[in-house]
Amino acid sequence: DAKTTQPPSMDCAEGRAANLPCNHSTISGNEYVYWYRQIHSQGPQYIIHGLKNNETNEMASLIITEDRKSSTLILPHATLRDTAVYYCIVRVAGGSQGNLIFGKGTKLSVKP
Amino acid sequence: GAVVSQHPSRVICKSGTSVKIECRSLDFQATTMFWYRQFPKKSLMLMATSNEGSKATYEQGVEKDKFLINHASLTLSTLTVTSAHPEDSSFYICSALGRVAFLSTDTQYFGPGTRLTVL
């Protein structure tokens, strides 16, 4: 699986948009970009994933560059409960070979 | 949808005893489940991949005789930590590979984790 690079930490003001970047310059054509987050002492929570088109759901938006070498997760209106470690992971979809490899992620701190 | 449960959420045991952790996919069938371990301030580390009806595949460095995995049905996988020692104290997290109606690809959904403390 391709490796990803994320900033170790970021701050965001409550109510503002949080933009979390991820570099994945060695991504393969069949690899998806997945985002998960882990709130302290809980299991990781699925947020969103995409292949090449931008994606949006009730939690966030995922913007993938045209060359697919980087992406940005956007939380449109961050709340204090969004404080968590956010993981960007690239992998092929489905199948037993598609287990997730977690890096260090970005620790997002949402401040009042 | 896509809910994964774990039981127990927290367990304290004496050194030398065995502990069983259950992982269930509540609203979807999962032919593949994964077991992870997480030490304080560290990222998740994959321990093993569990396929329904077959033997689990363990990652390098994980003792299969110590961490027994059974995936007897499409909704249940169990991890048994045998002869637990204090160094086995950790946060154990399972995940299940499944597909919900609005997604086009299989996705891993995680349980809430089990905090194991071995005295």
mmCIF file of C-alpha atoms in Angstrom:
data_model
loop_
_atom_site.group_PDB
_atom_site.id
_atom_site.type_symbol
_atom_site.label_atom_id
_atom_site.label_comp_id
_atom_site.label_asym_id
_atom_site.label_seq_id
_atom_site.Cartn_x
_atom_site.Cartn_y
_atom_site.Cartn_z
ATOM 1 C CA ASP A 1 0.000 0.000 0.000
ATOM 2 C CA ALA A 2 1.127 3.534 -0.733
ATOM 3 C CA LYS A 3 2.423 5.594 2.168
ATOM 4 C CA THR A 4 0.835 8.833 3.243
ATOM 5 C CA THR A 5 2.233 11.971 4.823
ATOM 6 C CA GLN A 6 0.180 14.101 7.196
ATOM 7 C CA PRO A 7 1.078 17.001 9.478
ATOM 8 C CA PRO A 8 1.363 15.738 13.062
ATOM 9 C CA SER A 9 -1.003 18.321 14.489
ATOM 10 C CA MET A 10 -3.375 21.159 13.602
ATOM 11 C CA ASP A 11 -5.567 23.600 15.465
ATOM 12 C CA CYS A 12 -8.940 24.871 14.342
ATOM 13 C CA ALA A 13 -11.369 27.359 15.842
ATOM 14 C CA GLU A 14 -14.811 26.048 16.695
ATOM 15 C CA GLY A 15 -17.301 26.783 13.927
ATOM 16 C CA ARG A 16 -14.637 27.235 11.280
ATOM 17 C CA ALA A 17 -13.750 24.794 8.544
ATOM 18 C CA ALA A 18 -10.980 22.338 9.290
ATOM 19 C CA ASN A 19 -8.866 21.419 6.268
ATOM 20 C CA LEU A 20 -6.653 18.389 6.819
ATOM 21 C CA PRO A 21 -4.079 17.697 4.094
ATOM 22 C CA CYS A 22 -2.612 14.370 3.070
ATOM 23 C CA ASN A 23 0.121 13.569 0.568
ATOM 24 C CA HIS A 24 0.117 10.208 -1.183
ATOM 25 C CA SER A 25 2.439 10.722 -4.134
ATOM 26 C CA THR A 26 3.003 6.987 -4.762
ATOM 27 C CA ILE A 27 -0.663 6.031 -4.898
ATOM 28 C CA SER A 28 -1.556 3.356 -7.447
ATOM 29 C CA GLY A 29 -4.404 3.562 -9.909
ATOM 30 C CA ASN A 30 -6.553 1.050 -8.031
ATOM 31 C CA GLU A 31 -6.002 2.503 -4.563
ATOM 32 C CA TYR A 32 -8.648 4.500 -2.780
ATOM 33 C CA VAL A 33 -8.078 7.295 -0.275
ATOM 34 C CA TYR A 34 -9.756 6.566 3.062
ATOM 35 C CA TRP A 35 -10.151 8.850 6.045
ATOM 36 C CA TYR A 36 -10.798 7.665 9.568
ATOM 37 C CA ARG A 37 -10.635 9.426 12.886
ATOM 38 C CA GLN A 38 -10.045 8.208 16.400
ATOM 39 C CA ILE A 39 -11.377 10.039 19.373
ATOM 40 C CA HIS A 40 -9.478 9.332 22.565
ATOM 41 C CA SER A 41 -10.001 5.797 23.920
ATOM 42 C CA GLN A 42 -12.431 4.808 21.164
ATOM 43 C CA GLY A 43 -12.178 2.693 18.040
ATOM 44 C CA PRO A 44 -11.528 4.458 14.729
ATOM 45 C CA GLN A 45 -14.557 5.913 12.979
ATOM 46 C CA TYR A 46 -14.975 5.774 9.208
ATOM 47 C CA ILE A 47 -15.410 9.233 7.689
ATOM 48 C CA ILE A 48 -15.224 9.067 3.907
ATOM 49 C CA HIS A 49 -13.322 7.579 1.016
ATOM 50 C CA GLY A 50 -12.834 8.243 -2.686
ATOM 51 C CA LEU A 51 -10.985 7.142 -5.782
ATOM 52 C CA LYS A 52 -10.590 10.218 -7.960
ATOM 53 C CA ASN A 53 -13.749 12.276 -7.749
ATOM 54 C CA ASN A 54 -14.495 14.630 -4.886
ATOM 55 C CA GLU A 55 -16.846 13.119 -2.344
ATOM 56 C CA THR A 56 -19.185 14.594 0.247
ATOM 57 C CA ASN A 57 -21.274 13.056 2.985
ATOM 58 C CA GLU A 58 -22.923 14.226 6.171
ATOM 59 C CA MET A 59 -19.620 14.281 8.020
ATOM 60 C CA ALA A 60 -17.099 15.764 5.615
ATOM 61 C CA SER A 61 -15.907 16.473 2.103
ATOM 62 C CA LEU A 62 -12.945 14.858 0.409
ATOM 63 C CA ILE A 63 -11.080 16.766 -2.259
ATOM 64 C CA ILE A 64 -8.629 14.723 -4.341
ATOM 65 C CA THR A 65 -6.238 16.478 -6.710
ATOM 66 C CA GLU A 66 -6.421 15.623 -10.375
ATOM 67 C CA ASP A 67 -3.081 13.776 -10.273
ATOM 68 C CA ARG A 68 -4.313 11.953 -7.120
ATOM 69 C CA LYS A 69 -1.059 12.651 -5.324
ATOM 70 C CA SER A 70 -2.713 14.538 -2.505
ATOM 71 C CA SER A 71 -6.078 15.088 -0.898
ATOM 72 C CA THR A 72 -7.779 17.286 1.682
ATOM 73 C CA LEU A 73 -10.419 16.324 4.195
ATOM 74 C CA ILE A 74 -12.737 19.190 4.995
ATOM 75 C CA LEU A 75 -14.885 19.406 8.104
ATOM 76 C CA PRO A 76 -17.091 22.361 7.167
ATOM 77 C CA HIS A 77 -18.023 23.548 10.665
ATOM 78 C CA ALA A 78 -15.728 22.028 13.260
ATOM 79 C CA THR A 79 -17.060 21.423 16.752
ATOM 80 C CA LEU A 80 -15.251 20.532 19.957
ATOM 81 C CA ARG A 81 -16.344 16.921 19.433
ATOM 82 C CA ASP A 82 -14.304 16.797 16.233
ATOM 83 C CA THR A 83 -11.107 16.880 18.293
ATOM 84 C CA ALA A 84 -9.437 13.585 17.343
ATOM 85 C CA VAL A 85 -6.568 11.995 15.460
ATOM 86 C CA TYR A 86 -7.359 11.866 11.746
ATOM 87 C CA TYR A 87 -5.856 9.148 9.600
ATOM 88 C CA CYS A 88 -5.456 9.269 5.839
ATOM 89 C CA ILE A 89 -4.932 5.787 4.399
ATOM 90 C CA VAL A 90 -4.615 4.548 0.845
ATOM 91 C CA ARG A 91 -5.405 0.959 -0.063
ATOM 92 C CA VAL A 92 -7.167 -1.194 -2.582
ATOM 93 C CA ALA A 93 -10.852 -1.608 -1.890
ATOM 94 C CA GLY A 94 -12.300 -4.769 -0.391
ATOM 95 C CA GLY A 95 -10.911 -8.226 0.101
ATOM 96 C CA SER A 96 -8.775 -9.636 2.846
ATOM 97 C CA GLN A 97 -5.706 -8.049 1.336
ATOM 98 C CA GLY A 98 -7.188 -4.649 1.936
ATOM 99 C CA ASN A 99 -6.525 -4.251 5.633
ATOM 100 C CA LEU A 100 -5.804 -0.738 6.793
ATOM 101 C CA ILE A 101 -2.294 0.306 7.737
ATOM 102 C CA PHE A 102 -2.395 3.191 10.177
ATOM 103 C CA GLY A 103 0.273 5.874 10.234
ATOM 104 C CA LYS A 104 0.587 8.547 12.890
ATOM 105 C CA GLY A 105 -2.223 10.723 11.581
ATOM 106 C CA THR A 106 -2.971 14.361 12.328
ATOM 107 C CA LYS A 107 -4.065 15.348 15.792
ATOM 108 C CA LEU A 108 -6.753 17.968 15.264
ATOM 109 C CA SER A 109 -7.545 20.192 18.225
ATOM 110 C CA VAL A 110 -10.723 22.242 17.910
ATOM 111 C CA LYS A 111 -10.600 25.189 20.261
ATOM 112 C CA PRO A 112 -13.480 27.329 21.543
ATOM 113 C CA GLY B 1 -25.774 1.091 9.548
ATOM 114 C CA ALA B 2 -22.355 -0.560 9.776
ATOM 115 C CA VAL B 3 -22.186 -1.065 13.521
ATOM 116 C CA VAL B 4 -19.523 -3.234 15.105
ATOM 117 C CA SER B 5 -19.685 -4.124 18.782
ATOM 118 C CA GLN B 6 -17.059 -5.478 21.143
ATOM 119 C CA HIS B 7 -17.473 -7.151 24.480
ATOM 120 C CA PRO B 8 -16.269 -6.570 27.094
ATOM 121 C CA SER B 9 -15.320 -2.912 26.829
ATOM 122 C CA ARG B 10 -12.947 -3.200 29.747
ATOM 123 C CA VAL B 11 -11.420 -6.171 31.560
ATOM 124 C CA ILE B 12 -8.965 -6.563 34.392
ATOM 125 C CA CYS B 13 -7.469 -9.983 34.997
ATOM 126 C CA LYS B 14 -4.713 -11.670 36.917
ATOM 127 C CA SER B 15 -1.508 -12.745 35.261
ATOM 128 C CA GLY B 16 -1.750 -16.255 33.853
ATOM 129 C CA THR B 17 -5.470 -16.222 33.124
ATOM 130 C CA SER B 18 -7.096 -16.198 29.686
ATOM 131 C CA VAL B 19 -9.387 -13.486 28.384
ATOM 132 C CA LYS B 20 -11.847 -13.740 25.499
ATOM 133 C CA ILE B 21 -12.943 -10.682 23.533
ATOM 134 C CA GLU B 22 -15.932 -10.840 21.194
ATOM 135 C CA CYS B 23 -16.393 -8.781 18.055
ATOM 136 C CA ARG B 24 -19.750 -8.678 16.300
ATOM 137 C CA SER B 25 -20.958 -7.004 13.134
ATOM 138 C CA LEU B 26 -24.518 -6.054 14.046
ATOM 139 C CA ASP B 27 -26.111 -5.089 10.760
ATOM 140 C CA PHE B 28 -23.988 -6.645 8.058
ATOM 141 C CA GLN B 29 -22.171 -9.865 7.333
ATOM 142 C CA ALA B 30 -18.404 -9.817 7.445
ATOM 143 C CA THR B 31 -16.414 -12.575 5.822
ATOM 144 C CA THR B 32 -13.261 -10.798 6.948
ATOM 145 C CA MET B 33 -12.490 -9.291 10.322
ATOM 146 C CA PHE B 34 -9.293 -7.780 11.641
ATOM 147 C CA TRP B 35 -7.776 -7.514 15.090
ATOM 148 C CA TYR B 36 -5.604 -4.554 16.059
ATOM 149 C CA ARG B 37 -3.718 -3.598 19.190
ATOM 150 C CA GLN B 38 -2.920 -0.089 20.311
ATOM 151 C CA PHE B 39 -0.478 0.928 23.027
ATOM 152 C CA PRO B 40 -0.726 4.348 24.708
ATOM 153 C CA LYS B 41 0.038 7.250 22.376
ATOM 154 C CA LYS B 42 0.787 4.850 19.540
ATOM 155 C CA SER B 43 -1.036 4.068 16.342
ATOM 156 C CA LEU B 44 -3.035 0.908 15.708
ATOM 157 C CA MET B 45 -1.005 -2.164 14.850
ATOM 158 C CA LEU B 46 -2.590 -5.009 12.906
ATOM 159 C CA MET B 47 -2.330 -8.341 14.730
ATOM 160 C CA ALA B 48 -4.227 -10.708 12.471
ATOM 161 C CA THR B 49 -6.739 -11.107 9.689
ATOM 162 C CA SER B 50 -9.638 -13.437 10.347
ATOM 163 C CA ASN B 51 -11.675 -15.075 7.595
ATOM 164 C CA GLU B 52 -14.931 -16.856 8.338
ATOM 165 C CA GLY B 53 -14.479 -20.601 8.421
ATOM 166 C CA SER B 54 -10.724 -20.619 8.021
ATOM 167 C CA LYS B 55 -7.605 -20.070 10.060
ATOM 168 C CA ALA B 56 -6.514 -16.559 10.846
ATOM 169 C CA THR B 57 -3.471 -14.988 9.255
ATOM 170 C CA TYR B 58 -1.135 -13.454 11.804
ATOM 171 C CA GLU B 59 1.232 -10.549 11.301
ATOM 172 C CA GLN B 60 4.913 -11.074 11.859
ATOM 173 C CA GLY B 61 5.806 -11.085 15.527
ATOM 174 C CA VAL B 62 2.311 -11.972 16.747
ATOM 175 C CA GLU B 63 2.174 -15.367 18.489
ATOM 176 C CA LYS B 64 -0.727 -17.381 17.125
ATOM 177 C CA ASP B 65 -0.747 -19.720 20.137
ATOM 178 C CA LYS B 66 -1.041 -16.800 22.494
ATOM 179 C CA PHE B 67 -3.653 -14.838 20.597
ATOM 180 C CA LEU B 68 -6.268 -17.369 19.505
ATOM 181 C CA ILE B 69 -8.709 -16.138 16.894
ATOM 182 C CA ASN B 70 -11.942 -17.840 15.943
ATOM 183 C CA HIS B 71 -14.259 -16.571 13.209
ATOM 184 C CA ALA B 72 -17.071 -19.074 13.442
ATOM 185 C CA SER B 73 -19.817 -17.078 11.743
ATOM 186 C CA LEU B 74 -20.279 -14.157 9.393
ATOM 187 C CA THR B 75 -21.038 -11.847 12.304
ATOM 188 C CA LEU B 76 -18.742 -13.018 15.096
ATOM 189 C CA SER B 77 -15.008 -13.219 15.648
ATOM 190 C CA THR B 78 -13.336 -13.842 18.983
ATOM 191 C CA LEU B 79 -9.845 -13.102 20.242
ATOM 192 C CA THR B 80 -8.593 -15.076 23.241
ATOM 193 C CA VAL B 81 -5.491 -13.832 25.001
ATOM 194 C CA THR B 82 -4.097 -16.967 26.628
ATOM 195 C CA SER B 83 -1.972 -16.913 29.766
ATOM 196 C CA ALA B 84 -2.056 -13.155 29.848
ATOM 197 C CA HIS B 85 0.875 -11.204 31.259
ATOM 198 C CA PRO B 86 1.183 -7.526 32.194
ATOM 199 C CA GLU B 87 2.909 -6.762 28.868
ATOM 200 C CA ASP B 88 -0.301 -7.873 27.103
ATOM 201 C CA SER B 89 -2.122 -4.941 28.672
ATOM 202 C CA SER B 90 -3.336 -2.858 25.762
ATOM 203 C CA PHE B 91 -6.327 -1.541 23.832
ATOM 204 C CA TYR B 92 -7.617 -4.256 21.499
ATOM 205 C CA ILE B 93 -9.766 -3.176 18.571
ATOM 206 C CA CYS B 94 -11.535 -5.291 15.991
ATOM 207 C CA SER B 95 -12.852 -4.277 12.622
ATOM 208 C CA ALA B 96 -15.166 -5.896 10.118
ATOM 209 C CA LEU B 97 -15.053 -5.563 6.363
ATOM 210 C CA GLY B 98 -18.472 -4.874 4.948
ATOM 211 C CA ARG B 99 -20.524 -2.896 2.536
ATOM 212 C CA VAL B 100 -23.443 -0.661 3.391
ATOM 213 C CA ALA B 101 -26.117 0.175 0.870
ATOM 214 C CA PHE B 102 -24.949 3.657 -0.016
ATOM 215 C CA LEU B 103 -21.305 2.763 -0.590
ATOM 216 C CA SER B 104 -19.946 1.086 -3.695
ATOM 217 C CA THR B 105 -16.957 -0.580 -2.054
ATOM 218 C CA ASP B 106 -16.226 -2.652 1.007
ATOM 219 C CA THR B 107 -15.095 -0.610 3.963
ATOM 220 C CA GLN B 108 -13.684 -1.462 7.371
ATOM 221 C CA TYR B 109 -15.833 -0.571 10.337
ATOM 222 C CA PHE B 110 -14.307 -0.622 13.785
ATOM 223 C CA GLY B 111 -15.551 -1.710 17.147
ATOM 224 C CA PRO B 112 -15.272 0.539 20.207
ATOM 225 C CA GLY B 113 -12.285 -1.367 21.563
ATOM 226 C CA THR B 114 -11.526 -3.420 24.668
ATOM 227 C CA ARG B 115 -9.177 -2.130 27.338
ATOM 228 C CA LEU B 116 -7.267 -5.082 28.828
ATOM 229 C CA THR B 117 -5.333 -4.654 32.038
ATOM 230 C CA VAL B 118 -3.322 -7.620 33.308
ATOM 231 C CA LEU B 119 -2.220 -7.378 36.927
#
